[in-house]
Short mmCIF file of C-alpha atoms in Angstrom, two decimals:
data_model
loop_
_atom_site.label_atom_id
_atom_site.label_comp_id
_atom_site.label_asym_id
_atom_site.label_seq_id
_atom_site.Cartn_x
_atom_site.Cartn_y
_atom_site.Cartn_z
CA MET K 1 240.53 4.43 -0.56
CA SER K 2 237.74 1.87 -0.33
CA SER K 3 237.84 -1.44 1.50
CA GLU K 4 235.34 -4.29 1.70
CA LEU K 5 235.23 -7.57 3.58
CA TYR K 6 233.34 -10.60 2.27
CA PHE K 7 232.41 -13.34 4.75
CA ILE K 8 230.93 -16.57 3.39
CA TYR K 9 229.54 -18.76 6.17
CA ASP K 10 226.76 -21.04 7.34
CA SER K 11 225.04 -20.20 10.63
CA HIS K 12 225.03 -23.89 11.61
CA CYS K 13 228.71 -24.52 10.78
CA PRO K 14 230.97 -24.61 13.89
CA TRP K 15 233.95 -23.25 11.93
CA SER K 16 231.80 -20.32 10.75
CA TYR K 17 230.77 -19.78 14.37
CA ALA K 18 234.44 -19.62 15.37
CA ALA K 19 235.23 -17.23 12.49
CA THR K 20 232.41 -14.78 13.29
CA PRO K 21 234.36 -13.07 16.14
CA LEU K 22 237.06 -12.24 13.56
CA VAL K 23 234.50 -10.48 11.37
CA VAL K 24 233.04 -8.64 14.36
CA ALA K 25 236.54 -7.51 15.43
CA LEU K 26 237.27 -6.21 11.91
CA ASP K 27 233.89 -4.47 11.72
CA ASP K 28 234.58 -2.75 15.07
CA ALA K 29 238.16 -1.81 14.18
CA PHE K 30 237.38 -0.50 10.68
CA PRO K 31 233.92 1.10 10.75
CA GLU K 32 234.47 2.61 7.29
CA MET K 33 234.97 -0.86 5.78
CA GLU K 34 231.87 -2.34 4.14
CA VAL K 35 231.14 -5.86 5.40
CA HIS K 36 229.22 -8.36 3.25
CA ALA K 37 228.21 -11.43 5.31
CA TRP K 38 226.70 -14.06 3.02
CA HIS K 39 225.00 -17.27 4.23
CA CYS K 40 225.81 -20.20 1.91
CA ALA K 41 222.94 -22.44 3.20
CA ASN K 42 225.10 -25.56 3.20
CA TYR K 43 222.97 -27.44 5.75
CA ASP K 44 219.63 -28.38 4.21
CA GLY K 45 218.59 -31.14 6.58
CA GLY K 46 220.59 -33.84 4.82
CA SER K 47 223.92 -33.70 6.65
CA SER K 48 225.27 -33.33 10.17
CA VAL K 49 228.26 -31.50 11.62
CA GLY K 50 229.79 -34.45 13.42
CA PHE K 51 231.38 -34.78 16.85
CA ASN K 52 234.96 -34.65 15.54
CA ALA K 53 234.44 -31.30 13.81
CA ILE K 54 233.13 -29.78 17.04
CA LYS K 55 236.12 -31.12 19.00
CA SER K 56 238.49 -29.61 16.40
CA VAL K 57 236.82 -26.20 16.69
CA GLU K 58 236.90 -26.39 20.50
CA LYS K 59 240.62 -27.11 20.38
CA GLU K 60 241.42 -24.22 18.01
CA SER K 61 239.09 -21.49 19.27
CA ASP K 62 237.50 -19.93 22.35
CA VAL K 63 233.85 -20.27 21.28
CA PRO K 64 231.66 -22.26 23.70
CA PHE K 65 229.51 -25.30 22.86
CA SER K 66 226.86 -26.60 25.25
CA GLN K 67 226.44 -30.28 26.08
CA GLU K 68 222.90 -29.97 24.68
CA TYR K 69 224.36 -28.99 21.29
CA ILE K 70 227.16 -31.58 21.36
CA ARG K 71 224.66 -34.34 22.21
CA PHE K 72 223.04 -33.86 18.79
CA ALA K 73 226.28 -33.36 16.82
CA ASP K 74 225.51 -36.28 14.54
CA SER K 75 221.89 -35.23 13.87
CA PRO K 76 221.12 -33.60 10.50
CA LYS K 77 221.21 -29.78 10.57
CA ASN K 78 218.99 -27.40 8.62
CA SER K 79 219.99 -23.75 8.25
CA ILE K 80 217.45 -22.79 5.55
CA ILE K 81 215.29 -20.57 7.79
CA SER K 82 218.40 -18.90 9.22
CA ALA K 83 219.64 -18.23 5.67
CA ASN K 84 216.26 -16.70 4.80
CA LEU K 85 216.25 -14.57 7.95
CA LEU K 86 219.78 -13.26 7.45
CA ALA K 87 219.12 -12.50 3.76
CA TRP K 88 215.99 -10.58 4.80
CA ILE K 89 217.93 -8.69 7.51
CA SER K 90 220.66 -7.75 5.03
CA THR K 91 218.10 -6.09 2.74
CA LYS K 92 215.98 -4.45 5.47
CA GLN K 93 218.32 -3.67 8.38
CA SER K 94 221.87 -4.46 7.27
CA ASP K 95 223.36 -2.71 10.31
CA LYS K 96 221.84 -5.47 12.49
CA LEU K 97 223.15 -8.40 10.45
CA LEU K 98 226.19 -9.32 12.56
CA THR K 99 224.18 -8.86 15.76
CA VAL K 100 221.46 -11.21 14.48
CA LEU K 101 224.05 -13.73 13.24
CA GLN K 102 225.74 -13.77 16.66
CA ALA K 103 222.36 -14.20 18.38
CA LEU K 104 221.48 -17.12 16.08
CA GLN K 105 224.84 -18.77 16.69
CA HIS K 106 224.46 -18.36 20.47
CA ALA K 107 220.96 -19.86 20.31
CA HIS K 108 222.22 -22.80 18.23
CA PHE K 109 225.62 -23.65 19.69
CA VAL K 110 225.18 -22.54 23.31
CA GLU K 111 221.44 -22.98 23.97
CA GLY K 112 221.09 -26.06 21.75
CA ASN K 113 218.25 -24.54 19.68
CA SER K 114 218.04 -26.36 16.32
CA LEU K 115 216.58 -23.25 14.60
CA GLY K 116 214.65 -25.55 12.31
CA LYS K 117 211.10 -24.21 12.62
CA LYS K 118 209.27 -20.92 13.19
CA ILE K 119 208.74 -21.38 16.94
CA ASP K 120 212.52 -21.68 17.43
CA PHE K 121 212.88 -18.01 16.44
CA THR K 122 210.18 -16.50 18.70
CA GLU K 123 212.41 -15.58 21.63
CA LEU K 124 215.16 -14.26 19.37
CA ALA K 125 212.71 -12.05 17.45
CA GLU K 126 211.38 -10.63 20.74
CA ASP K 127 214.88 -9.99 22.17
CA LEU K 128 216.08 -8.23 19.01
CA LYS K 129 212.72 -6.50 18.33
CA LEU K 130 212.37 -8.02 14.86
CA SER K 131 209.07 -8.27 12.99
CA ILE K 132 210.01 -11.26 10.85
CA PRO K 133 207.72 -11.85 7.84
CA ASN K 134 206.24 -15.30 7.28
CA LYS K 135 208.14 -15.77 3.99
CA VAL K 136 211.31 -16.26 6.07
CA PHE K 137 209.89 -19.41 7.70
CA LYS K 138 209.33 -21.42 4.51
CA GLU K 139 211.22 -24.68 4.15
CA GLU K 140 212.90 -23.60 0.94
CA LEU K 141 215.27 -20.73 0.25
CA SER K 142 213.62 -17.33 -0.26
CA LYS K 143 214.29 -15.16 -3.31
CA ASP K 144 216.62 -12.99 -1.20
CA ALA K 145 218.59 -16.05 -0.03
CA LEU K 146 218.85 -17.33 -3.63
CA TYR K 147 220.25 -13.95 -4.73
CA VAL K 148 222.87 -14.30 -2.00
CA LEU K 149 223.77 -17.80 -3.26
CA SER K 150 224.20 -16.40 -6.76
CA ASP K 151 226.58 -13.73 -5.41
CA ILE K 152 228.46 -16.42 -3.46
CA ASN K 153 228.87 -18.55 -6.60
CA ASP K 154 230.36 -15.58 -8.46
CA LEU K 155 232.73 -14.78 -5.59
CA GLN K 156 233.80 -18.42 -5.17
CA GLU K 157 234.64 -18.55 -8.86
CA PHE K 158 236.79 -15.44 -8.41
CA MET K 159 238.48 -16.87 -5.27
CA GLY K 160 239.01 -20.28 -6.84
CA THR K 161 237.56 -22.13 -3.85
CA VAL K 162 234.16 -23.26 -2.57
CA SER K 163 235.45 -23.76 0.97
CA PHE K 164 233.72 -21.95 3.79
CA PRO K 165 233.97 -20.07 6.02
CA ALA K 166 235.86 -17.72 3.73
CA LEU K 167 237.11 -14.20 4.36
CA LEU K 168 238.07 -12.02 1.41
CA LEU K 169 239.51 -8.55 1.93
CA VAL K 170 239.23 -6.17 -1.03
CA HIS K 171 241.19 -2.93 -0.79
CA ASN K 172 241.41 -0.62 -3.79
CA ASP K 173 242.46 -2.98 -6.61
CA ASN K 174 243.80 -5.75 -4.36
CA ALA K 175 241.94 -8.83 -3.13
CA VAL K 176 243.41 -11.01 -0.36
CA LEU K 177 241.94 -14.28 0.90
CA LEU K 178 242.45 -14.21 4.67
CA ASN K 179 243.21 -17.57 6.28
CA HIS K 180 240.64 -17.63 9.09
CA ALA K 181 242.25 -20.73 10.64
CA GLN K 182 245.39 -18.70 11.32
CA TYR K 183 243.46 -16.18 13.44
CA ILE K 184 240.70 -18.18 15.14
CA GLY K 185 240.97 -17.62 18.87
CA ASP K 186 242.95 -14.38 18.41
CA PRO K 187 240.83 -11.68 16.74
CA GLU K 188 243.40 -8.98 17.62
CA SER K 189 245.93 -10.61 15.29
CA ILE K 190 243.63 -10.40 12.26
CA VAL K 191 242.96 -6.73 13.03
CA ALA K 192 246.72 -6.03 13.08
CA ASP K 193 247.30 -7.89 9.80
CA VAL K 194 244.39 -6.20 8.04
CA GLU K 195 245.64 -2.83 9.24
CA LYS K 196 248.93 -3.53 7.44
CA GLN K 197 247.06 -4.60 4.29
CA LEU K 198 245.04 -1.38 4.31
CA GLN K 199 248.19 0.73 4.58
CA ASP K 200 249.73 -0.76 1.41
#
């Protein structure tokens, strides 16, 4: 019996930030389940998150936002380097991917780090003992990140939605789109529901 979880997200998206604890809870509860966390690189420097979106996430979830982050809610976000980094991590050290994603989200949403240029990643690389190659810090998507986008496009076609964050559970021949909004703020509930799905 094989099971896989697909998580489509953007590191700079507050809803993705709130959904990440659900993925971590599932990864902890079901170590035999293969987790695919794919960065969709939605924020390319041309759009912002917006104050209202942050307030909605705060209301629905337990994830913290600093005043430093909220102050720049309406400033354009750019997650290209983060997408490159996470694509590189997934090919080189996939077991660290969720840890690196959580560290990036903490740096962005709690410490107010824009993660928009190479220097923004120095402390994170030191803390996590990562030797990040220079190709990650280019201002366009790397080959690895473009491969991920191609996989995302295929999966979105299968799911019939381009919305993100998205959580798709595949167990044997069944695929179930999990409604992350139903579980945000209560990771234990998604673990219980997935456990039932895996027993069917």
